[in-house]
Amino acid sequence: MQVKQENGDYAHGTAFHIGGGAFATAAHVVRGNSDVRLYAGNTTWQPDDGAVMTGVLYHPDQSVDVAILLSDLWRDATVDQGQQSIPDDERPRYIDVPEMWGEWIEDSLVLTRGIICGYPKVPRSDGAYKIAVSAEISADIQRYDIPNVHFIVSSTARGGFSGAPFISEFDMLLGIVTEALSDDSLESPYMAVIAIEAIYEIFNGNEGALKGRMEHYLASWSQPQNDLAGRLK
């Protein structure tokens, strides 16, 4: 994903397809920027190439760094999101968002591993290349400034990974890379991954904008699910 910053420079981050032409990312990648364009796969990004973003849906709490981007990229090419299984000869073109409420309670995922795929800047490369890194969950923390669980993972924080998915060794999307946590520029930062449940409230609050794209999610995260979340807090 490429964005034009207020100073006119271009920067990039990562977004991933969750179905129906909707892409999850970190909100700070697009907030305040313009000319947001999405690209599929490795590319030598050009400012006028790529698929134009047609809309952006932010979390109702601005402190929660997640957003959903809407684009026509892949919308007509995706498999049926409502089907129960995918034929062996057909690869899914989206990452499924799981229903998760409190599975990380009592550090149950600490020291398990996963992968992060994103587009950090690679010195001397001639374009943008998808980089995959292995990471171990070192802790899950409750922050005082954001009302969501964050995983602290062992991979080195790099610009461009913002918005990238963190997929656990159990083949489950656990969260979205949001930031490097550091209070000292001389200190190696931690990479923070916000738990995926942060995106549920975007689904619930934007049924009109997501209609025709995300019916399978809108049906899953109903009031009973919200009630369950409340009981688990």
Coordinates of N, CA and C in Angstrom, one line a residue:
M1 N 0.8 -1.2 0.0 CA 0.0 0.0 0.0 C 0.9 1.2 0.0
Q2 N 0.5 2.2 -0.8 CA 1.3 3.5 -0.9 C 0.4 4.6 -0.6
V3 N 0.9 5.6 0.2 CA 0.2 6.8 0.5 C 1.0 8.0 0.3
K4 N 0.3 9.1 0.1 CA 1.0 10.4 -0.1 C 0.8 11.2 1.2
Q5 N 2.0 11.6 1.8 CA 2.0 12.3 3.1 C 1.7 13.7 2.9
E6 N 1.5 14.4 4.0 CA 1.2 15.9 3.9 C 2.3 16.7 3.3
N7 N 3.5 16.2 3.5 CA 4.7 17.0 3.0 C 4.9 16.6 1.5
G8 N 4.1 15.8 0.9 CA 4.2 15.4 -0.5 C 5.0 14.2 -0.8
D9 N 5.7 13.7 0.3 CA 6.5 12.4 0.1 C 5.6 11.2 0.1
Y10 N 6.0 10.2 -0.6 CA 5.3 8.9 -0.6 C 5.9 8.0 0.4
A11 N 5.0 7.2 1.1 CA 5.4 6.2 2.1 C 4.5 5.0 1.8
H12 N 4.9 3.9 2.5 CA 4.1 2.7 2.3 C 3.9 1.9 3.6
G13 N 2.9 1.1 3.6 CA 2.6 0.2 4.7 C 2.0 -1.0 4.2
T14 N 1.3 -1.8 5.0 CA 0.8 -3.1 4.6 C -0.7 -3.1 4.9
A15 N -1.5 -3.7 4.0 CA -2.9 -4.1 4.2 C -3.1 -5.5 3.7
F16 N -4.1 -6.2 4.3 CA -4.3 -7.5 3.8 C -5.8 -7.7 3.6
H17 N -6.2 -8.5 2.6 CA -7.5 -8.7 2.1 C -8.3 -9.6 3.1
I18 N -9.5 -9.2 3.6 CA -10.3 -10.0 4.4 C -11.6 -10.3 3.8
G19 N -11.7 -10.1 2.5 CA -12.9 -10.5 1.7 C -13.7 -9.4 1.1
G20 N -14.3 -9.6 -0.1 CA -15.2 -8.6 -0.6 C -14.6 -7.3 -1.0
G21 N -13.3 -7.2 -1.2 CA -12.6 -6.0 -1.5 C -12.4 -5.1 -0.3
A22 N -12.4 -5.7 0.9 CA -12.1 -5.0 2.1 C -10.8 -5.4 2.6
F23 N -10.0 -4.4 3.1 CA -8.6 -4.7 3.5 C -8.4 -4.1 4.9
A24 N -7.8 -5.0 5.7 CA -7.5 -4.5 7.1 C -6.1 -3.9 7.1
T25 N -5.9 -2.9 8.0 CA -4.6 -2.3 8.1 C -4.5 -1.5 9.4
A26 N -3.4 -0.9 9.7 CA -3.3 0.0 10.9 C -3.8 1.4 10.4
A27 N -4.6 2.0 11.3 CA -5.2 3.2 10.9 C -4.2 4.4 10.6
H28 N -3.1 4.4 11.4 CA -2.2 5.5 11.2 C -1.5 5.5 9.8
V29 N -1.6 4.4 9.1 CA -1.0 4.3 7.8 C -1.7 5.2 6.8
V30 N -3.0 5.4 7.0 CA -3.8 6.1 6.1 C -4.4 7.5 6.7
R31 N -4.5 7.5 8.0 CA -5.1 8.7 8.6 C -4.2 10.0 8.3
G32 N -4.8 11.0 7.7 CA -4.1 12.2 7.5 C -3.3 12.2 6.1
N33 N -3.3 11.1 5.5 CA -2.6 11.0 4.2 C -3.6 10.9 3.0
S34 N -3.1 11.1 1.8 CA -4.0 11.1 0.6 C -3.5 10.1 -0.4
D35 N -4.2 10.0 -1.5 CA -3.9 9.2 -2.7 C -3.4 7.8 -2.2
V36 N -4.3 7.2 -1.4 CA -4.0 5.8 -1.0 C -4.2 4.8 -2.1
R37 N -3.2 4.0 -2.4 CA -3.4 3.0 -3.5 C -2.9 1.7 -3.0
L38 N -3.6 0.7 -3.5 CA -3.3 -0.7 -3.1 C -2.7 -1.5 -4.2
Y39 N -1.7 -2.3 -3.9 CA -1.0 -3.1 -4.9 C -1.1 -4.6 -4.4
A40 N -1.1 -5.5 -5.4 CA -1.0 -6.9 -5.1 C 0.3 -7.5 -5.4
G41 N 1.0 -8.0 -4.4 CA 2.3 -8.7 -4.6 C 3.4 -7.7 -4.8
N42 N 4.6 -8.2 -5.1 CA 5.8 -7.4 -5.3 C 5.6 -6.5 -6.5
T43 N 6.2 -5.3 -6.4 CA 6.0 -4.3 -7.4 C 7.0 -3.2 -7.3
T44 N 7.3 -2.5 -8.4 CA 8.0 -1.3 -8.4 C 7.0 -0.2 -8.4
W45 N 6.6 0.2 -7.2 CA 5.5 1.2 -7.1 C 5.7 2.4 -7.8
Q46 N 4.7 2.9 -8.5 CA 4.6 4.1 -9.2 C 3.4 4.9 -8.6
P47 N 3.5 6.2 -8.4 CA 2.5 7.0 -7.8 C 1.1 6.8 -8.4
D48 N 1.0 6.7 -9.8 CA -0.2 6.6 -10.4 C -0.7 5.2 -10.7
D49 N 0.0 4.2 -10.3 CA -0.4 2.8 -10.5 C -1.2 2.4 -9.3
G50 N -1.6 1.1 -9.3 CA -2.3 0.6 -8.1 C -3.8 0.8 -8.2
A51 N -4.5 0.2 -7.3 CA -6.0 0.3 -7.2 C -6.3 1.4 -6.2
V52 N -7.2 2.3 -6.6 CA -7.6 3.4 -5.7 C -8.4 3.0 -4.6
M53 N -8.2 3.5 -3.4 CA -9.1 3.2 -2.2 C -10.4 4.0 -2.4
T54 N -11.5 3.3 -2.3 CA -12.8 4.0 -2.4 C -13.4 4.4 -1.1
G55 N -12.9 3.9 0.0 CA -13.4 4.3 1.3 C -12.6 3.8 2.4
V56 N -12.7 4.4 3.6 CA -11.9 3.9 4.7 C -12.9 4.0 5.9
L57 N -12.9 2.9 6.7 CA -13.7 2.8 7.9 C -12.8 2.7 9.1
Y58 N -12.9 3.6 10.0 CA -12.0 3.6 11.2 C -12.8 3.1 12.4
H59 N -12.0 2.6 13.4 CA -12.6 2.2 14.6 C -13.2 3.4 15.3
P60 N -14.3 3.2 16.0 CA -15.0 4.4 16.7 C -14.1 5.0 17.7
D61 N -13.2 4.3 18.3 CA -12.2 4.9 19.3 C -10.9 5.2 18.5
Q62 N -10.6 6.5 18.4 CA -9.4 6.8 17.6 C -8.1 6.3 18.2
S63 N -8.1 6.0 19.4 CA -6.9 5.4 20.0 C -6.6 4.0 19.5
V64 N -7.6 3.3 19.0 CA -7.5 2.0 18.5 C -7.0 2.0 17.1
D65 N -5.8 1.5 16.8 CA -5.1 1.8 15.5 C -5.4 0.7 14.5
V66 N -6.7 0.6 14.2 CA -7.1 -0.3 13.1 C -8.1 0.3 12.2
A67 N -8.1 -0.1 10.9 CA -9.0 0.5 9.9 C -9.3 -0.6 8.9
I68 N -10.4 -0.4 8.1 CA -10.7 -1.2 7.0 C -10.8 -0.3 5.8
L69 N -10.0 -0.7 4.7 CA -10.0 0.0 3.5 C -10.9 -0.7 2.5
L70 N -11.6 0.1 1.7 CA -12.5 -0.5 0.7 C -11.9 -0.2 -0.7
S71 N -11.9 -1.2 -1.6 CA -11.3 -1.0 -2.9 C -11.9 -2.1 -3.8
D72 N -11.9 -1.8 -5.1 CA -12.4 -2.8 -6.1 C -11.3 -3.8 -6.4
L73 N -10.1 -3.7 -5.9 CA -9.1 -4.6 -6.1 C -9.5 -6.0 -5.6
W74 N -9.6 -7.0 -6.5 CA -9.9 -8.4 -6.1 C -11.4 -8.6 -5.9
R75 N -12.2 -7.6 -5.8 CA -13.6 -7.8 -5.4 C -14.3 -8.8 -6.3
D76 N -14.1 -8.7 -7.6 CA -14.8 -9.6 -8.5 C -14.1 -11.0 -8.7
A77 N -12.9 -11.1 -8.1 CA -12.1 -12.3 -8.3 C -12.1 -13.2 -7.1
T78 N -12.7 -12.8 -6.0 CA -12.6 -13.5 -4.8 C -13.6 -14.7 -4.8
V79 N -13.3 -15.7 -4.1 CA -14.1 -16.9 -4.0 C -15.3 -16.5 -3.1
D80 N -16.3 -17.4 -3.2 CA -17.5 -17.1 -2.4 C -17.2 -17.2 -0.9
Q81 N -17.3 -16.0 -0.2 CA -16.9 -15.9 1.2 C -17.8 -16.7 2.1
G82 N -19.0 -17.0 1.7 CA -19.9 -17.7 2.6 C -19.8 -19.3 2.5
Q83 N -19.0 -19.8 1.6 CA -18.9 -21.2 1.5 C -18.1 -21.8 2.6
Q84 N -18.5 -23.0 3.0 CA -17.9 -23.7 4.2 C -16.5 -24.2 3.9
S85 N -16.2 -24.6 2.7 CA -14.9 -25.1 2.3 C -14.5 -24.6 1.0
I86 N -13.2 -24.6 0.7 CA -12.6 -24.2 -0.6 C -12.1 -25.4 -1.3
P87 N -12.4 -25.6 -2.6 CA -11.9 -26.7 -3.3 C -10.4 -26.8 -3.3
D88 N -9.9 -28.0 -3.3 CA -8.4 -28.2 -3.2 C -7.7 -27.4 -4.3
D89 N -8.3 -27.3 -5.5 CA -7.5 -26.6 -6.6 C -7.8 -25.1 -6.6
E90 N -8.4 -24.6 -5.6 CA -8.7 -23.1 -5.6 C -8.2 -22.5 -4.4
R91 N -7.2 -21.6 -4.5 CA -6.6 -20.9 -3.4 C -7.5 -19.7 -2.9
P92 N -7.7 -19.6 -1.6 CA -8.4 -18.4 -1.1 C -7.6 -17.2 -1.4
R93 N -8.3 -16.1 -1.6 CA -7.6 -14.8 -1.9 C -7.9 -13.8 -0.8
Y94 N -8.1 -14.3 0.4 CA -8.4 -13.4 1.5 C -7.9 -14.2 2.8
I95 N -7.7 -13.4 3.8 CA -7.4 -14.0 5.2 C -8.6 -13.9 6.0
D96 N -9.0 -15.1 6.5 CA -10.2 -15.2 7.3 C -10.0 -14.5 8.7
V97 N -11.0 -13.7 9.1 CA -11.0 -13.1 10.4 C -11.7 -14.0 11.4
P98 N -11.0 -14.6 12.4 CA -11.6 -15.6 13.3 C -12.5 -14.9 14.3
E99 N -13.4 -15.7 14.9 CA -14.1 -15.2 16.0 C -13.3 -15.5 17.3
M100 N -12.8 -14.5 17.9 CA -11.9 -14.7 19.1 C -12.4 -13.8 20.2
W101 N -12.6 -14.4 21.4 CA -13.0 -13.6 22.5 C -12.2 -14.1 23.7
G102 N -11.0 -13.5 24.0 CA -10.3 -13.9 25.2 C -9.5 -15.2 25.2
E103 N -9.2 -15.7 23.9 CA -8.4 -16.9 23.9 C -7.0 -16.7 24.4
W104 N -6.5 -15.5 24.6 CA -5.2 -15.3 25.1 C -5.1 -15.1 26.6
I105 N -6.2 -15.2 27.3 CA -6.3 -15.1 28.7 C -5.3 -16.0 29.4
E106 N -4.6 -15.5 30.4 CA -3.7 -16.3 31.2 C -2.4 -16.7 30.4
D107 N -2.0 -15.8 29.4 CA -0.8 -16.0 28.7 C -0.8 -17.3 27.9
S108 N -1.9 -17.8 27.5 CA -2.0 -19.1 26.8 C -1.2 -19.2 25.5
L109 N -0.9 -18.1 24.9 CA -0.2 -18.1 23.6 C 1.2 -17.6 23.7
V110 N 1.7 -17.3 24.9 CA 3.1 -16.9 25.1 C 4.0 -18.0 24.8
L111 N 5.1 -17.7 24.0 CA 6.1 -18.6 23.5 C 5.6 -19.5 22.4
T112 N 4.4 -19.2 21.9 CA 4.1 -19.8 20.6 C 4.6 -18.9 19.5
R113 N 4.6 -19.4 18.3 CA 5.2 -18.7 17.2 C 4.2 -18.4 16.1
G114 N 4.6 -17.5 15.2 CA 3.8 -17.1 14.1 C 4.6 -16.4 13.0
I115 N 3.9 -15.9 12.0 CA 4.7 -15.2 10.9 C 4.0 -13.9 10.7
I116 N 4.8 -12.9 10.2 CA 4.3 -11.6 9.8 C 4.8 -11.4 8.4
C117 N 3.9 -11.0 7.5 CA 4.2 -10.7 6.1 C 3.8 -9.2 5.9
G118 N 4.8 -8.5 5.4 CA 4.6 -7.1 5.1 C 5.6 -6.5 4.1
Y119 N 5.6 -5.2 4.0 CA 6.4 -4.5 3.0 C 7.3 -3.4 3.7
P120 N 8.2 -3.9 4.5 CA 9.2 -2.9 5.0 C 10.2 -2.5 3.9
K121 N 10.8 -1.3 4.1 CA 11.7 -0.9 3.1 C 13.0 -1.8 3.2
V122 N 13.4 -2.2 2.0 CA 14.6 -3.0 1.9 C 15.7 -2.2 1.2
P123 N 16.8 -1.8 1.9 CA 17.8 -1.0 1.2 C 18.3 -1.7 -0.1
R124 N 18.5 -0.8 -1.1 CA 19.1 -1.2 -2.4 C 18.1 -2.1 -3.2
S125 N 16.9 -2.3 -2.8 CA 16.0 -3.1 -3.6 C 15.4 -2.2 -4.7
D126 N 15.0 -2.8 -5.8 CA 14.5 -2.0 -6.9 C 13.0 -1.8 -6.8
G127 N 12.3 -2.2 -5.7 CA 10.9 -2.1 -5.6 C 10.4 -2.5 -4.2
A128 N 9.2 -2.8 -4.1 CA 8.6 -3.3 -2.8 C 8.4 -4.8 -2.9
Y129 N 9.0 -5.4 -1.9 CA 8.9 -6.9 -1.9 C 8.3 -7.4 -0.6
K130 N 7.5 -8.4 -0.7 CA 6.8 -8.9 0.5 C 7.9 -9.7 1.3
I131 N 8.0 -9.3 2.6 CA 9.0 -9.9 3.5 C 8.2 -10.7 4.6
A132 N 8.6 -11.9 4.8 CA 8.0 -12.8 5.8 C 9.1 -13.0 6.9
V133 N 8.6 -12.8 8.1 CA 9.5 -13.0 9.3 C 8.8 -13.9 10.3
S134 N 9.6 -14.7 11.0 CA 9.1 -15.5 12.0 C 9.2 -14.8 13.3
A135 N 8.1 -14.9 14.2 CA 8.1 -14.1 15.4 C 7.5 -15.0 16.5
E136 N 8.0 -14.8 17.7 CA 7.5 -15.5 18.9 C 6.7 -14.5 19.8
I137 N 5.6 -14.9 20.3 CA 4.9 -14.1 21.3 C 5.6 -14.1 22.6
S138 N 6.1 -12.9 23.0 CA 6.8 -12.8 24.3 C 5.9 -12.5 25.4
A139 N 4.8 -11.8 25.1 CA 3.8 -11.4 26.2 C 2.5 -11.0 25.5
D140 N 1.4 -11.0 26.3 CA 0.3 -10.3 25.9 C 0.0 -9.3 27.0
I141 N -0.2 -8.0 26.7 CA -0.3 -7.0 27.7 C -1.6 -6.2 27.5
Q142 N -2.1 -5.7 28.6 CA -3.2 -4.7 28.6 C -2.6 -3.3 28.8
R143 N -2.8 -2.5 27.7 CA -2.2 -1.2 27.8 C -3.1 -0.2 28.6
Y144 N -2.5 0.9 29.1 CA -3.3 1.9 29.8 C -3.8 2.9 28.9
D145 N -3.3 3.0 27.6 CA -3.8 4.0 26.7 C -4.7 3.5 25.6
I146 N -4.8 2.2 25.4 CA -5.7 1.6 24.4 C -6.4 0.4 25.0
P147 N -7.8 0.4 24.8 CA -8.6 -0.6 25.4 C -8.6 -2.0 24.7
N148 N -7.4 -2.5 24.3 CA -7.4 -3.8 23.6 C -6.1 -4.5 24.0
V149 N -6.2 -5.8 24.0 CA -5.0 -6.6 24.3 C -4.0 -6.4 23.1
H150 N -2.7 -6.3 23.5 CA -1.6 -6.3 22.5 C -0.7 -7.4 22.7
F151 N -0.3 -8.1 21.6 CA 0.8 -9.1 21.7 C 2.1 -8.4 21.5
I152 N 3.1 -8.7 22.3 CA 4.5 -8.3 22.1 C 5.2 -9.4 21.5
V153 N 5.8 -9.2 20.3 CA 6.4 -10.3 19.5 C 7.9 -10.0 19.3
S154 N 8.6 -11.0 19.0 CA 10.1 -11.0 19.1 C 10.7 -10.4 17.8
S155 N 10.0 -10.2 16.7 CA 10.6 -9.8 15.5 C 11.0 -8.3 15.6
T156 N 12.0 -7.9 14.9 CA 12.5 -6.5 14.9 C 11.5 -5.6 14.2
A157 N 11.2 -4.5 14.8 CA 10.2 -3.6 14.3 C 10.9 -2.8 13.1
R158 N 10.1 -2.7 12.0 CA 10.6 -2.1 10.8 C 9.5 -1.3 10.2
G159 N 9.8 -0.1 9.7 CA 8.8 0.7 9.1 C 8.3 0.0 7.8
G160 N 7.0 0.1 7.5 CA 6.4 -0.6 6.4 C 5.7 -1.9 6.8
F161 N 6.0 -2.4 8.0 CA 5.3 -3.6 8.5 C 3.9 -3.1 9.1
S162 N 3.7 -1.9 9.4 CA 2.5 -1.4 10.0 C 1.3 -1.9 9.1
G163 N 0.3 -2.5 9.8 CA -0.8 -3.0 9.1 C -0.7 -4.4 8.7
A164 N 0.4 -5.1 8.9 CA 0.6 -6.4 8.5 C -0.1 -7.4 9.4
P165 N -0.5 -8.6 8.8 CA -1.2 -9.6 9.6 C -0.1 -10.4 10.4
F166 N -0.5 -10.8 11.6 CA 0.3 -11.8 12.4 C -0.5 -13.1 12.4
I167 N 0.0 -14.1 11.8 CA -0.7 -15.4 11.7 C 0.0 -16.4 12.6
S168 N -0.7 -17.0 13.5 CA -0.1 -17.9 14.5 C 0.2 -19.2 13.9
E169 N 1.0 -20.0 14.6 CA 1.4 -21.3 14.1 C 0.2 -22.3 14.1
F170 N -1.0 -21.8 14.6 CA -2.2 -22.6 14.6 C -3.1 -22.2 13.4
D171 N -2.5 -21.4 12.5 CA -3.2 -21.0 11.2 C -4.4 -20.1 11.6
M172 N -4.2 -19.2 12.5 CA -5.2 -18.3 12.9 C -4.7 -16.8 12.9
L173 N -5.4 -15.9 12.3 CA -5.1 -14.5 12.3 C -5.2 -14.0 13.8
L174 N -4.1 -13.7 14.4 CA -4.2 -13.2 15.8 C -4.3 -11.7 15.9
G175 N -3.7 -10.9 15.0 CA -3.8 -9.5 15.1 C -3.1 -8.8 14.0
I176 N -3.0 -7.5 14.2 CA -2.5 -6.5 13.2 C -1.3 -5.8 13.8
V177 N -0.2 -5.7 13.1 CA 1.0 -5.0 13.5 C 0.6 -3.5 13.5
T178 N 0.9 -2.8 14.7 CA 0.5 -1.4 14.8 C 1.7 -0.5 15.0
E179 N 2.7 -0.9 15.8 CA 3.7 0.1 16.1 C 4.9 -0.6 16.8
A180 N 6.0 0.2 16.8 CA 7.2 -0.2 17.6 C 7.1 0.5 19.0
L181 N 7.1 -0.3 20.0 CA 6.9 0.3 21.4 C 8.3 0.5 21.9
S182 N 8.6 1.8 22.2 CA 9.9 2.2 22.7 C 9.8 3.5 23.4
D183 N 10.4 3.7 24.5 CA 10.5 5.0 25.2 C 11.9 5.6 25.1
D184 N 12.8 4.9 24.4 CA 14.1 5.4 24.3 C 14.7 5.1 22.9
S185 N 15.1 6.1 22.2 CA 15.6 5.9 20.8 C 16.8 5.0 20.8
L186 N 17.5 4.8 21.9 CA 18.7 4.0 21.9 C 18.3 2.5 22.3
E187 N 17.0 2.3 22.6 CA 16.6 1.0 23.0 C 15.9 0.3 21.9
S188 N 16.2 -1.0 21.7 CA 15.5 -1.8 20.7 C 14.1 -1.8 21.0
P189 N 13.2 -1.4 20.0 CA 11.8 -1.4 20.3 C 11.1 -2.8 20.2
Y190 N 10.0 -2.9 20.9 CA 9.2 -4.1 20.8 C 8.3 -3.9 19.6
M191 N 7.9 -5.0 18.9 CA 6.8 -4.9 17.9 C 5.5 -5.2 18.6
A192 N 4.5 -4.3 18.4 CA 3.2 -4.5 19.0 C 2.2 -5.0 18.0
V193 N 1.4 -6.0 18.3 CA 0.4 -6.5 17.5 C -1.0 -6.4 18.2
I194 N -1.9 -5.6 17.7 CA -3.2 -5.5 18.4 C -4.0 -6.7 18.1
A195 N -4.7 -7.2 19.1 CA -5.5 -8.4 18.9 C -6.6 -8.2 17.9
I196 N -7.0 -9.2 17.1 CA -7.9 -9.0 16.0 C -9.3 -8.6 16.4
E197 N -9.7 -8.8 17.6 CA -11.0 -8.5 18.1 C -11.3 -7.0 17.9
A198 N -10.2 -6.2 17.8 CA -10.4 -4.7 17.7 C -11.2 -4.4 16.4
I199 N -11.1 -5.3 15.4 CA -11.7 -5.0 14.2 C -13.2 -5.3 14.2
Y200 N -13.7 -6.0 15.2 CA -15.1 -6.4 15.2 C -16.0 -5.2 15.3
E201 N -15.6 -4.2 16.0 CA -16.5 -3.0 16.2 C -16.6 -2.2 14.9
I202 N -15.6 -2.4 14.0 CA -15.8 -1.7 12.7 C -16.8 -2.4 11.9
F203 N -16.9 -3.8 12.0 CA -17.9 -4.5 11.3 C -19.3 -4.1 11.8
N204 N -19.4 -4.1 13.1 CA -20.7 -3.8 13.7 C -21.2 -2.4 13.4
G205 N -20.3 -1.5 13.3 CA -20.7 -0.1 13.2 C -20.8 0.4 11.7
N206 N -20.6 -0.5 10.8 CA -20.6 -0.1 9.4 C -21.3 -1.1 8.5
E207 N -22.4 -1.6 8.9 CA -23.1 -2.6 8.1 C -23.5 -2.0 6.7
G208 N -23.9 -0.8 6.7 CA -24.3 -0.2 5.4 C -23.2 -0.2 4.4
A209 N -22.0 0.3 4.8 CA -20.8 0.4 4.0 C -20.3 -1.0 3.5
L210 N -20.5 -2.0 4.4 CA -20.0 -3.3 4.1 C -21.0 -4.2 3.5
K211 N -22.2 -3.8 3.3 CA -23.3 -4.6 2.7 C -22.8 -5.0 1.3
G212 N -23.0 -6.2 1.0 CA -22.6 -6.7 -0.3 C -21.1 -7.2 -0.4
R213 N -20.4 -6.9 0.7 CA -19.0 -7.3 0.8 C -18.8 -8.3 1.9
M214 N -19.4 -8.1 3.1 CA -18.9 -8.8 4.3 C -20.1 -9.4 5.0
E215 N -21.1 -9.9 4.3 CA -22.3 -10.5 5.0 C -22.0 -11.6 5.9
H216 N -21.0 -12.4 5.6 CA -20.6 -13.5 6.4 C -20.1 -13.1 7.8
Y217 N -19.4 -11.9 7.8 CA -18.9 -11.4 9.0 C -20.0 -10.7 9.8
L218 N -20.8 -9.9 9.1 CA -21.9 -9.2 9.7 C -22.9 -10.1 10.4
A219 N -23.1 -11.3 9.9 CA -24.0 -12.2 10.5 C -23.3 -12.9 11.7
S220 N -22.0 -13.1 11.7 CA -21.3 -13.7 12.8 C -21.2 -12.9 14.0
W221 N -20.8 -11.6 13.8 CA -20.6 -10.8 15.0 C -21.9 -10.0 15.3
S222 N -22.8 -10.7 15.9 CA -24.1 -10.1 16.3 C -24.1 -9.7 17.7
Q223 N -25.2 -9.3 18.2 CA -25.3 -8.9 19.6 C -25.0 -10.0 20.6
P224 N -25.4 -11.3 20.3 CA -24.9 -12.4 21.2 C -23.4 -12.4 21.4
Q225 N -22.7 -12.2 20.3 CA -21.2 -12.2 20.4 C -20.7 -11.0 21.3
N226 N -21.4 -9.9 21.1 CA -21.0 -8.7 22.0 C -21.3 -9.0 23.4
D227 N -22.4 -9.7 23.7 CA -22.7 -10.0 25.1 C -21.7 -11.0 25.6
L228 N -21.2 -11.9 24.8 CA -20.2 -12.9 25.3 C -18.9 -12.1 25.6
A229 N -18.6 -11.2 24.7 CA -17.4 -10.4 25.0 C -17.4 -9.6 26.3
G230 N -18.6 -9.1 26.6 CA -18.8 -8.4 27.9 C -18.6 -9.3 29.1
R231 N -19.1 -10.5 29.0 CA -18.9 -11.4 30.1 C -17.5 -11.8 30.3
L232 N -16.7 -11.8 29.2 CA -15.3 -12.2 29.4 C -14.4 -11.2 29.9
K233 N -14.9 -9.9 29.9 CA -14.0 -8.8 30.4 C -13.8 -8.9 31.9

